[in-house]
Amino acid sequence: MTGEAALLLAEIGAAQLALLAAVAFVAATVSGMSGVGGGLLLAIFIAPVVGVKAVVPTVGVAALIAHVVRVWVYRDAIVWRPALMMLAGGIPATILSARLYVDLPADAIAAILGVFLLASVPARRLMVRRDLRLRARSLGPIGVCFGLLTGTTIGGGVLVIPAMLGAGLTGMAVLATDAVIGFASLITKAVVFGSFDVLTPGLLLIGGLLGLCMIPGTYLARWLVMRTPLHVHVAAMEAVVVLGACSFLWRAFAG
């Protein structure tokens, strides 16, 4: 452990680390069941601890570990063609938007996160209700939009899930294919952020610890997804996301 990482852990304290570990577990369960919402939930609680500028890199590391487990858990249900079509447009766009994130001031990042979180709730509902039907070639442009969102925000999966449903995927195939897309985009973000020192050793350690706490939640989600209706936890998640959006917007404009 580097001196910087040890100092950051000492500043955070055991109580806050325990709280973040619990939030990471819940976030992984939410994300594993619905494909979206886990990163959004974790971002809301981690922002006051590591600072707004560090939210996307830190949550990205935690989510990357969780996605490795999700890919493994749902590996038999992955549908590769739509995943590759999405990533063909998504990876270059992710590189571009992550590079933009490096140069953004903290207030601008807080505003972007707040607006995106607030818009994600009605956007998710609208796209699910429209019952979209997509051809494979349509997934590339949607991947570009996903990449532009995911490089500077958290929760780009709000686009992926409706796109996979529109491409004809159902059940675990949606969660499995979303996990592959998320994993590839998170790897891309980590490389970009690491190249420009946005992802410091301290943030890497915090994100890694939270990612480990997300692993049990992923397995719990797989057990729950076959036994529990989603509408209750989705409604609760949306309420938390709206409150978090208001928090980010307050941080952006209060000063």
PDB file of C-alpha atoms in Angstrom:
ATOM      1  CA  MET A   1       0.000   0.000   0.000  1.00  0.00           C
ATOM      2  CA  THR A   2       1.399   3.407  -0.968  1.00  0.00           C
ATOM      3  CA  GLY A   3       1.663   6.274   1.492  1.00  0.00           C
ATOM      4  CA  GLU A   4      -1.020   8.187  -0.402  1.00  0.00           C
ATOM      5  CA  ALA A   5      -3.427   5.259  -0.237  1.00  0.00           C
ATOM      6  CA  ALA A   6      -2.799   4.715   3.485  1.00  0.00           C
ATOM      7  CA  LEU A   7      -3.361   8.419   4.174  1.00  0.00           C
ATOM      8  CA  LEU A   8      -6.648   8.393   2.239  1.00  0.00           C
ATOM      9  CA  LEU A   9      -7.891   5.361   4.188  1.00  0.00           C
ATOM     10  CA  ALA A  10      -6.967   7.053   7.461  1.00  0.00           C
ATOM     11  CA  GLU A  11      -8.824  10.216   6.452  1.00  0.00           C
ATOM     12  CA  ILE A  12     -11.965   8.295   5.531  1.00  0.00           C
ATOM     13  CA  GLY A  13     -12.067   6.306   8.764  1.00  0.00           C
ATOM     14  CA  ALA A  14     -13.404   2.864   9.624  1.00  0.00           C
ATOM     15  CA  ALA A  15     -17.018   3.957  10.134  1.00  0.00           C
ATOM     16  CA  GLN A  16     -17.325   5.567   6.700  1.00  0.00           C
ATOM     17  CA  LEU A  17     -15.574   2.624   5.064  1.00  0.00           C
ATOM     18  CA  ALA A  18     -18.050   0.241   6.687  1.00  0.00           C
ATOM     19  CA  LEU A  19     -20.977   2.356   5.450  1.00  0.00           C
ATOM     20  CA  LEU A  20     -19.562   2.435   1.916  1.00  0.00           C
ATOM     21  CA  ALA A  21     -19.006  -1.337   2.023  1.00  0.00           C
ATOM     22  CA  ALA A  22     -22.680  -1.853   2.916  1.00  0.00           C
ATOM     23  CA  VAL A  23     -23.783   0.538   0.154  1.00  0.00           C
ATOM     24  CA  ALA A  24     -21.550  -1.308  -2.333  1.00  0.00           C
ATOM     25  CA  PHE A  25     -23.194  -4.615  -1.411  1.00  0.00           C
ATOM     26  CA  VAL A  26     -26.687  -3.165  -1.901  1.00  0.00           C
ATOM     27  CA  ALA A  27     -25.619  -1.434  -5.129  1.00  0.00           C
ATOM     28  CA  ALA A  28     -24.332  -4.705  -6.580  1.00  0.00           C
ATOM     29  CA  THR A  29     -27.581  -6.441  -5.699  1.00  0.00           C
ATOM     30  CA  VAL A  30     -29.634  -3.700  -7.370  1.00  0.00           C
ATOM     31  CA  SER A  31     -27.444  -3.678 -10.474  1.00  0.00           C
ATOM     32  CA  GLY A  32     -27.353  -7.461 -10.696  1.00  0.00           C
ATOM     33  CA  MET A  33     -31.140  -7.657 -10.644  1.00  0.00           C
ATOM     34  CA  SER A  34     -32.038  -4.832 -13.023  1.00  0.00           C
ATOM     35  CA  GLY A  35     -28.834  -4.121 -14.965  1.00  0.00           C
ATOM     36  CA  VAL A  36     -28.871  -0.450 -13.913  1.00  0.00           C
ATOM     37  CA  GLY A  37     -28.734   1.648 -10.779  1.00  0.00           C
ATOM     38  CA  GLY A  38     -25.817   0.139  -8.869  1.00  0.00           C
ATOM     39  CA  GLY A  39     -23.219   2.688  -9.904  1.00  0.00           C
ATOM     40  CA  LEU A  40     -25.689   5.534  -9.501  1.00  0.00           C
ATOM     41  CA  LEU A  41     -26.451   4.470  -5.941  1.00  0.00           C
ATOM     42  CA  LEU A  42     -22.798   4.065  -5.009  1.00  0.00           C
ATOM     43  CA  ALA A  43     -21.891   7.446  -6.524  1.00  0.00           C
ATOM     44  CA  ILE A  44     -24.362   9.283  -4.316  1.00  0.00           C
ATOM     45  CA  PHE A  45     -22.747   7.971  -1.121  1.00  0.00           C
ATOM     46  CA  ILE A  46     -19.121   8.098  -2.213  1.00  0.00           C
ATOM     47  CA  ALA A  47     -19.095  11.702  -3.487  1.00  0.00           C
ATOM     48  CA  PRO A  48     -18.889  13.306  -0.005  1.00  0.00           C
ATOM     49  CA  VAL A  49     -15.998  10.963   0.879  1.00  0.00           C
ATOM     50  CA  VAL A  50     -13.650  11.178  -2.119  1.00  0.00           C
ATOM     51  CA  GLY A  51     -14.882  14.391  -3.762  1.00  0.00           C
ATOM     52  CA  VAL A  52     -16.969  14.938  -6.884  1.00  0.00           C
ATOM     53  CA  LYS A  53     -14.022  14.837  -9.305  1.00  0.00           C
ATOM     54  CA  ALA A  54     -13.042  11.367  -8.085  1.00  0.00           C
ATOM     55  CA  VAL A  55     -16.540   9.834  -8.239  1.00  0.00           C
ATOM     56  CA  VAL A  56     -16.509   8.416 -11.775  1.00  0.00           C
ATOM     57  CA  PRO A  57     -12.977   6.885 -11.590  1.00  0.00           C
ATOM     58  CA  THR A  58     -13.539   5.369  -8.134  1.00  0.00           C
ATOM     59  CA  VAL A  59     -16.979   3.956  -8.860  1.00  0.00           C
ATOM     60  CA  GLY A  60     -15.610   2.724 -12.197  1.00  0.00           C
ATOM     61  CA  VAL A  61     -13.023   0.540 -10.443  1.00  0.00           C
ATOM     62  CA  ALA A  62     -15.613  -0.890  -8.051  1.00  0.00           C
ATOM     63  CA  ALA A  63     -18.049  -1.528 -10.891  1.00  0.00           C
ATOM     64  CA  LEU A  64     -15.293  -3.165 -12.959  1.00  0.00           C
ATOM     65  CA  ILE A  65     -14.737  -5.800 -10.282  1.00  0.00           C
ATOM     66  CA  ALA A  66     -18.484  -6.335  -9.956  1.00  0.00           C
ATOM     67  CA  HIS A  67     -18.799  -6.702 -13.732  1.00  0.00           C
ATOM     68  CA  VAL A  68     -16.098  -9.375 -13.823  1.00  0.00           C
ATOM     69  CA  VAL A  69     -18.247 -11.396 -11.419  1.00  0.00           C
ATOM     70  CA  ARG A  70     -21.455 -10.608 -13.327  1.00  0.00           C
ATOM     71  CA  VAL A  71     -19.899 -11.817 -16.584  1.00  0.00           C
ATOM     72  CA  TRP A  72     -18.880 -15.045 -14.847  1.00  0.00           C
ATOM     73  CA  VAL A  73     -22.230 -15.572 -13.099  1.00  0.00           C
ATOM     74  CA  TYR A  74     -24.261 -15.032 -16.286  1.00  0.00           C
ATOM     75  CA  ARG A  75     -21.654 -16.369 -18.739  1.00  0.00           C
ATOM     76  CA  ASP A  76     -23.917 -19.061 -20.213  1.00  0.00           C
ATOM     77  CA  ALA A  77     -26.540 -16.476 -21.210  1.00  0.00           C
ATOM     78  CA  ILE A  78     -24.269 -13.977 -23.057  1.00  0.00           C
ATOM     79  CA  VAL A  79     -25.376 -13.083 -26.600  1.00  0.00           C
ATOM     80  CA  TRP A  80     -22.214 -11.856 -28.296  1.00  0.00           C
ATOM     81  CA  ARG A  81     -23.427 -10.261 -31.535  1.00  0.00           C
ATOM     82  CA  PRO A  82     -25.416  -7.371 -30.009  1.00  0.00           C
ATOM     83  CA  ALA A  83     -22.684  -6.846 -27.433  1.00  0.00           C
ATOM     84  CA  LEU A  84     -20.024  -6.450 -30.118  1.00  0.00           C
ATOM     85  CA  MET A  85     -22.270  -4.177 -32.194  1.00  0.00           C
ATOM     86  CA  MET A  86     -22.776  -1.877 -29.208  1.00  0.00           C
ATOM     87  CA  LEU A  87     -19.087  -1.851 -28.346  1.00  0.00           C
ATOM     88  CA  ALA A  88     -18.037  -1.045 -31.920  1.00  0.00           C
ATOM     89  CA  GLY A  89     -19.550   2.403 -31.447  1.00  0.00           C
ATOM     90  CA  GLY A  90     -19.245   2.567 -27.681  1.00  0.00           C
ATOM     91  CA  ILE A  91     -15.505   2.082 -27.124  1.00  0.00           C
ATOM     92  CA  PRO A  92     -14.260   5.022 -29.271  1.00  0.00           C
ATOM     93  CA  ALA A  93     -16.967   7.275 -27.802  1.00  0.00           C
ATOM     94  CA  THR A  94     -15.998   6.204 -24.279  1.00  0.00           C
ATOM     95  CA  ILE A  95     -12.357   7.128 -24.915  1.00  0.00           C
ATOM     96  CA  LEU A  96     -13.408  10.553 -26.186  1.00  0.00           C
ATOM     97  CA  SER A  97     -15.781  11.346 -23.329  1.00  0.00           C
ATOM     98  CA  ALA A  98     -13.440   9.991 -20.623  1.00  0.00           C
ATOM     99  CA  ARG A  99     -10.690  12.239 -21.984  1.00  0.00           C
ATOM    100  CA  LEU A 100     -13.109  15.175 -21.751  1.00  0.00           C
ATOM    101  CA  TYR A 101     -13.871  14.256 -18.129  1.00  0.00           C
ATOM    102  CA  VAL A 102     -10.180  14.633 -17.232  1.00  0.00           C
ATOM    103  CA  ASP A 103     -10.282  18.359 -18.050  1.00  0.00           C
ATOM    104  CA  LEU A 104     -13.664  19.207 -16.524  1.00  0.00           C
ATOM    105  CA  PRO A 105     -13.787  21.222 -13.255  1.00  0.00           C
ATOM    106  CA  ALA A 106     -15.494  19.661 -10.237  1.00  0.00           C
ATOM    107  CA  ASP A 107     -18.540  21.982 -10.409  1.00  0.00           C
ATOM    108  CA  ALA A 108     -19.170  21.032 -14.030  1.00  0.00           C
ATOM    109  CA  ILE A 109     -18.873  17.330 -13.181  1.00  0.00           C
ATOM    110  CA  ALA A 110     -21.347  17.724 -10.311  1.00  0.00           C
ATOM    111  CA  ALA A 111     -23.795  19.469 -12.637  1.00  0.00           C
ATOM    112  CA  ILE A 112     -23.440  16.762 -15.314  1.00  0.00           C
ATOM    113  CA  LEU A 113     -23.936  13.976 -12.775  1.00  0.00           C
ATOM    114  CA  GLY A 114     -26.929  15.720 -11.224  1.00  0.00           C
ATOM    115  CA  VAL A 115     -28.672  16.337 -14.548  1.00  0.00           C
ATOM    116  CA  PHE A 116     -27.941  12.810 -15.763  1.00  0.00           C
ATOM    117  CA  LEU A 117     -29.195  11.194 -12.560  1.00  0.00           C
ATOM    118  CA  LEU A 118     -32.363  13.280 -12.621  1.00  0.00           C
ATOM    119  CA  ALA A 119     -33.014  12.494 -16.294  1.00  0.00           C
ATOM    120  CA  SER A 120     -32.225   8.793 -15.958  1.00  0.00           C
ATOM    121  CA  VAL A 121     -35.460   7.980 -14.100  1.00  0.00           C
ATOM    122  CA  PRO A 122     -37.988   9.216 -16.714  1.00  0.00           C
ATOM    123  CA  ALA A 123     -35.649   8.170 -19.555  1.00  0.00           C
ATOM    124  CA  ARG A 124     -35.501   4.583 -18.321  1.00  0.00           C
ATOM    125  CA  ARG A 125     -39.280   4.434 -17.931  1.00  0.00           C
ATOM    126  CA  LEU A 126     -39.883   5.951 -21.355  1.00  0.00           C
ATOM    127  CA  MET A 127     -37.532   3.591 -23.179  1.00  0.00           C
ATOM    128  CA  VAL A 128     -38.964   0.527 -21.461  1.00  0.00           C
ATOM    129  CA  ARG A 129     -42.561   1.561 -22.192  1.00  0.00           C
ATOM    130  CA  ARG A 130     -41.885   2.302 -25.873  1.00  0.00           C
ATOM    131  CA  ASP A 131     -41.224  -1.406 -26.447  1.00  0.00           C
ATOM    132  CA  LEU A 132     -38.510  -0.639 -29.012  1.00  0.00           C
ATOM    133  CA  ARG A 133     -37.682  -3.097 -31.784  1.00  0.00           C
ATOM    134  CA  LEU A 134     -34.154  -2.672 -33.108  1.00  0.00           C
ATOM    135  CA  ARG A 135     -32.116  -4.196 -35.889  1.00  0.00           C
ATOM    136  CA  ALA A 136     -28.525  -5.186 -35.199  1.00  0.00           C
ATOM    137  CA  ARG A 137     -27.110  -2.278 -37.220  1.00  0.00           C
ATOM    138  CA  SER A 138     -28.984   0.179 -35.000  1.00  0.00           C
ATOM    139  CA  LEU A 139     -26.957  -0.901 -31.986  1.00  0.00           C
ATOM    140  CA  GLY A 140     -23.762   0.805 -33.233  1.00  0.00           C
ATOM    141  CA  PRO A 141     -25.181   4.368 -33.083  1.00  0.00           C
ATOM    142  CA  ILE A 142     -26.808   3.590 -29.743  1.00  0.00           C
ATOM    143  CA  GLY A 143     -23.383   2.387 -28.590  1.00  0.00           C
ATOM    144  CA  VAL A 144     -21.938   5.785 -29.512  1.00  0.00           C
ATOM    145  CA  CYS A 145     -24.530   7.510 -27.319  1.00  0.00           C
ATOM    146  CA  PHE A 146     -23.783   5.035 -24.539  1.00  0.00           C
ATOM    147  CA  GLY A 147     -20.042   5.699 -24.807  1.00  0.00           C
ATOM    148  CA  LEU A 148     -20.488   9.472 -24.671  1.00  0.00           C
ATOM    149  CA  LEU A 149     -22.566   9.073 -21.511  1.00  0.00           C
ATOM    150  CA  THR A 150     -20.488   6.459 -19.736  1.00  0.00           C
ATOM    151  CA  GLY A 151     -17.176   8.327 -20.059  1.00  0.00           C
ATOM    152  CA  THR A 152     -18.386  11.343 -18.102  1.00  0.00           C
ATOM    153  CA  THR A 153     -21.206   9.927 -15.988  1.00  0.00           C
ATOM    154  CA  ILE A 154     -22.297   6.796 -14.149  1.00  0.00           C
ATOM    155  CA  GLY A 155     -25.142   4.559 -15.207  1.00  0.00           C
ATOM    156  CA  GLY A 156     -24.910   4.496 -18.987  1.00  0.00           C
ATOM    157  CA  GLY A 157     -26.691   1.165 -18.719  1.00  0.00           C
ATOM    158  CA  VAL A 158     -29.914   3.166 -18.789  1.00  0.00           C
ATOM    159  CA  LEU A 159     -29.425   3.023 -22.583  1.00  0.00           C
ATOM    160  CA  VAL A 160     -28.081  -0.518 -22.815  1.00  0.00           C
ATOM    161  CA  ILE A 161     -30.968  -2.371 -21.178  1.00  0.00           C
ATOM    162  CA  PRO A 162     -33.734  -0.947 -23.424  1.00  0.00           C
ATOM    163  CA  ALA A 163     -31.479  -1.485 -26.457  1.00  0.00           C
ATOM    164  CA  MET A 164     -30.972  -5.151 -25.569  1.00  0.00           C
ATOM    165  CA  LEU A 165     -34.705  -5.594 -25.004  1.00  0.00           C
ATOM    166  CA  GLY A 166     -35.358  -3.944 -28.356  1.00  0.00           C
ATOM    167  CA  ALA A 167     -32.905  -6.330 -30.011  1.00  0.00           C
ATOM    168  CA  GLY A 168     -35.035  -9.229 -28.813  1.00  0.00           C
ATOM    169  CA  LEU A 169     -33.084 -10.352 -25.744  1.00  0.00           C
ATOM    170  CA  THR A 170     -34.983 -11.402 -22.640  1.00  0.00           C
ATOM    171  CA  GLY A 171     -34.379 -12.514 -19.057  1.00  0.00           C
ATOM    172  CA  MET A 172     -30.832 -13.379 -18.089  1.00  0.00           C
ATOM    173  CA  ALA A 173     -29.596 -12.792 -21.651  1.00  0.00           C
ATOM    174  CA  VAL A 174     -30.210  -9.064 -21.122  1.00  0.00           C
ATOM    175  CA  LEU A 175     -28.257  -8.981 -17.850  1.00  0.00           C
ATOM    176  CA  ALA A 176     -25.457 -11.144 -19.248  1.00  0.00           C
ATOM    177  CA  THR A 177     -24.958  -9.123 -22.426  1.00  0.00           C
ATOM    178  CA  ASP A 178     -25.180  -5.845 -20.506  1.00  0.00           C
ATOM    179  CA  ALA A 179     -22.449  -7.161 -18.182  1.00  0.00           C
ATOM    180  CA  VAL A 180     -20.081  -7.750 -21.135  1.00  0.00           C
ATOM    181  CA  ILE A 181     -20.747  -4.272 -22.548  1.00  0.00           C
ATOM    182  CA  GLY A 182     -20.263  -2.661 -19.134  1.00  0.00           C
ATOM    183  CA  PHE A 183     -17.053  -4.599 -18.484  1.00  0.00           C
ATOM    184  CA  ALA A 184     -15.462  -3.495 -21.765  1.00  0.00           C
ATOM    185  CA  SER A 185     -16.422   0.158 -21.270  1.00  0.00           C
ATOM    186  CA  LEU A 186     -15.134   0.182 -17.680  1.00  0.00           C
ATOM    187  CA  ILE A 187     -11.786  -1.253 -18.773  1.00  0.00           C
ATOM    188  CA  THR A 188     -11.565   1.542 -21.349  1.00  0.00           C
ATOM    189  CA  LYS A 189     -12.343   4.222 -18.767  1.00  0.00           C
ATOM    190  CA  ALA A 190      -9.801   2.835 -16.311  1.00  0.00           C
ATOM    191  CA  VAL A 191      -7.055   2.954 -18.950  1.00  0.00           C
ATOM    192  CA  VAL A 192      -7.873   6.560 -19.892  1.00  0.00           C
ATOM    193  CA  PHE A 193      -8.159   7.772 -16.288  1.00  0.00           C
ATOM    194  CA  GLY A 194      -4.977   5.940 -15.293  1.00  0.00           C
ATOM    195  CA  SER A 195      -3.064   7.498 -18.194  1.00  0.00           C
ATOM    196  CA  PHE A 196      -3.929  11.012 -17.000  1.00  0.00           C
ATOM    197  CA  ASP A 197      -3.458  10.397 -13.254  1.00  0.00           C
ATOM    198  CA  VAL A 198      -7.154  10.906 -12.504  1.00  0.00           C
ATOM    199  CA  LEU A 199      -7.226   7.379 -11.091  1.00  0.00           C
ATOM    200  CA  THR A 200      -4.677   7.688  -8.269  1.00  0.00           C
ATOM    201  CA  PRO A 201      -3.381   4.765  -6.163  1.00  0.00           C
ATOM    202  CA  GLY A 202      -5.618   5.857  -3.287  1.00  0.00           C
ATOM    203  CA  LEU A 203      -8.744   5.924  -5.418  1.00  0.00           C
ATOM    204  CA  LEU A 204      -7.755   2.607  -6.993  1.00  0.00           C
ATOM    205  CA  LEU A 205      -7.535   1.060  -3.525  1.00  0.00           C
ATOM    206  CA  ILE A 206     -10.893   2.474  -2.391  1.00  0.00           C
ATOM    207  CA  GLY A 207     -12.573   1.375  -5.605  1.00  0.00           C
ATOM    208  CA  GLY A 208     -11.011  -2.075  -5.343  1.00  0.00           C
ATOM    209  CA  LEU A 209     -12.196  -2.557  -1.768  1.00  0.00           C
ATOM    210  CA  LEU A 210     -15.715  -1.486  -2.676  1.00  0.00           C
ATOM    211  CA  GLY A 211     -15.628  -3.789  -5.696  1.00  0.00           C
ATOM    212  CA  LEU A 212     -14.802  -6.747  -3.460  1.00  0.00           C
ATOM    213  CA  CYS A 213     -17.778  -5.839  -1.272  1.00  0.00           C
ATOM    214  CA  MET A 214     -19.970  -5.919  -4.385  1.00  0.00           C
ATOM    215  CA  ILE A 215     -19.153  -9.547  -5.207  1.00  0.00           C
ATOM    216  CA  PRO A 216     -21.576 -11.134  -2.685  1.00  0.00           C
ATOM    217  CA  GLY A 217     -24.303  -8.751  -3.841  1.00  0.00           C
ATOM    218  CA  THR A 218     -23.933 -10.016  -7.411  1.00  0.00           C
ATOM    219  CA  TYR A 219     -24.498 -13.606  -6.314  1.00  0.00           C
ATOM    220  CA  LEU A 220     -27.451 -12.547  -4.149  1.00  0.00           C
ATOM    221  CA  ALA A 221     -28.926 -10.731  -7.168  1.00  0.00           C
ATOM    222  CA  ARG A 222     -28.784 -13.897  -9.263  1.00  0.00           C
ATOM    223  CA  TRP A 223     -30.693 -15.746  -6.539  1.00  0.00           C
ATOM    224  CA  LEU A 224     -33.274 -12.952  -6.199  1.00  0.00           C
ATOM    225  CA  VAL A 225     -33.802 -12.322  -9.916  1.00  0.00           C
ATOM    226  CA  MET A 226     -35.397 -15.748 -10.283  1.00  0.00           C
ATOM    227  CA  ARG A 227     -37.667 -15.322  -7.238  1.00  0.00           C
ATOM    228  CA  THR A 228     -38.613 -11.665  -6.787  1.00  0.00           C
ATOM    229  CA  PRO A 229     -40.600  -9.087  -8.831  1.00  0.00           C
ATOM    230  CA  LEU A 230     -38.470  -6.073  -9.676  1.00  0.00           C
ATOM    231  CA  HIS A 231     -40.965  -3.216  -9.332  1.00  0.00           C
ATOM    232  CA  VAL A 232     -40.471  -2.658  -5.582  1.00  0.00           C
ATOM    233  CA  HIS A 233     -36.694  -2.346  -5.578  1.00  0.00           C
ATOM    234  CA  VAL A 234     -36.751  -0.339  -8.834  1.00  0.00           C
ATOM    235  CA  ALA A 235     -39.123   2.203  -7.251  1.00  0.00           C
ATOM    236  CA  ALA A 236     -36.890   2.497  -4.182  1.00  0.00           C
ATOM    237  CA  MET A 237     -33.804   2.885  -6.372  1.00  0.00           C
ATOM    238  CA  GLU A 238     -35.457   5.665  -8.378  1.00  0.00           C
ATOM    239  CA  ALA A 239     -36.287   7.575  -5.195  1.00  0.00           C
ATOM    240  CA  VAL A 240     -32.655   7.368  -4.042  1.00  0.00           C
ATOM    241  CA  VAL A 241     -31.401   8.419  -7.483  1.00  0.00           C
ATOM    242  CA  VAL A 242     -33.622  11.522  -7.504  1.00  0.00           C
ATOM    243  CA  LEU A 243     -32.392  12.535  -4.049  1.00  0.00           C
ATOM    244  CA  GLY A 244     -28.800  11.980  -5.161  1.00  0.00           C
ATOM    245  CA  ALA A 245     -29.351  14.097  -8.263  1.00  0.00           C
ATOM    246  CA  CYS A 246     -30.565  16.965  -6.084  1.00  0.00           C
ATOM    247  CA  SER A 247     -27.459  16.563  -3.921  1.00  0.00           C
ATOM    248  CA  PHE A 248     -25.106  16.802  -6.908  1.00  0.00           C
ATOM    249  CA  LEU A 249     -26.946  19.820  -8.303  1.00  0.00           C
ATOM    250  CA  TRP A 250     -26.729  21.531  -4.931  1.00  0.00           C
ATOM    251  CA  ARG A 251     -22.966  20.920  -4.893  1.00  0.00           C
ATOM    252  CA  ALA A 252     -22.666  22.337  -8.399  1.00  0.00           C
ATOM    253  CA  PHE A 253     -24.613  25.552  -7.861  1.00  0.00           C
ATOM    254  CA  ALA A 254     -24.522  26.318  -4.131  1.00  0.00           C
ATOM    255  CA  GLY A 255     -21.181  28.077  -4.442  1.00  0.00           C
TER     256      GLY A 255
END
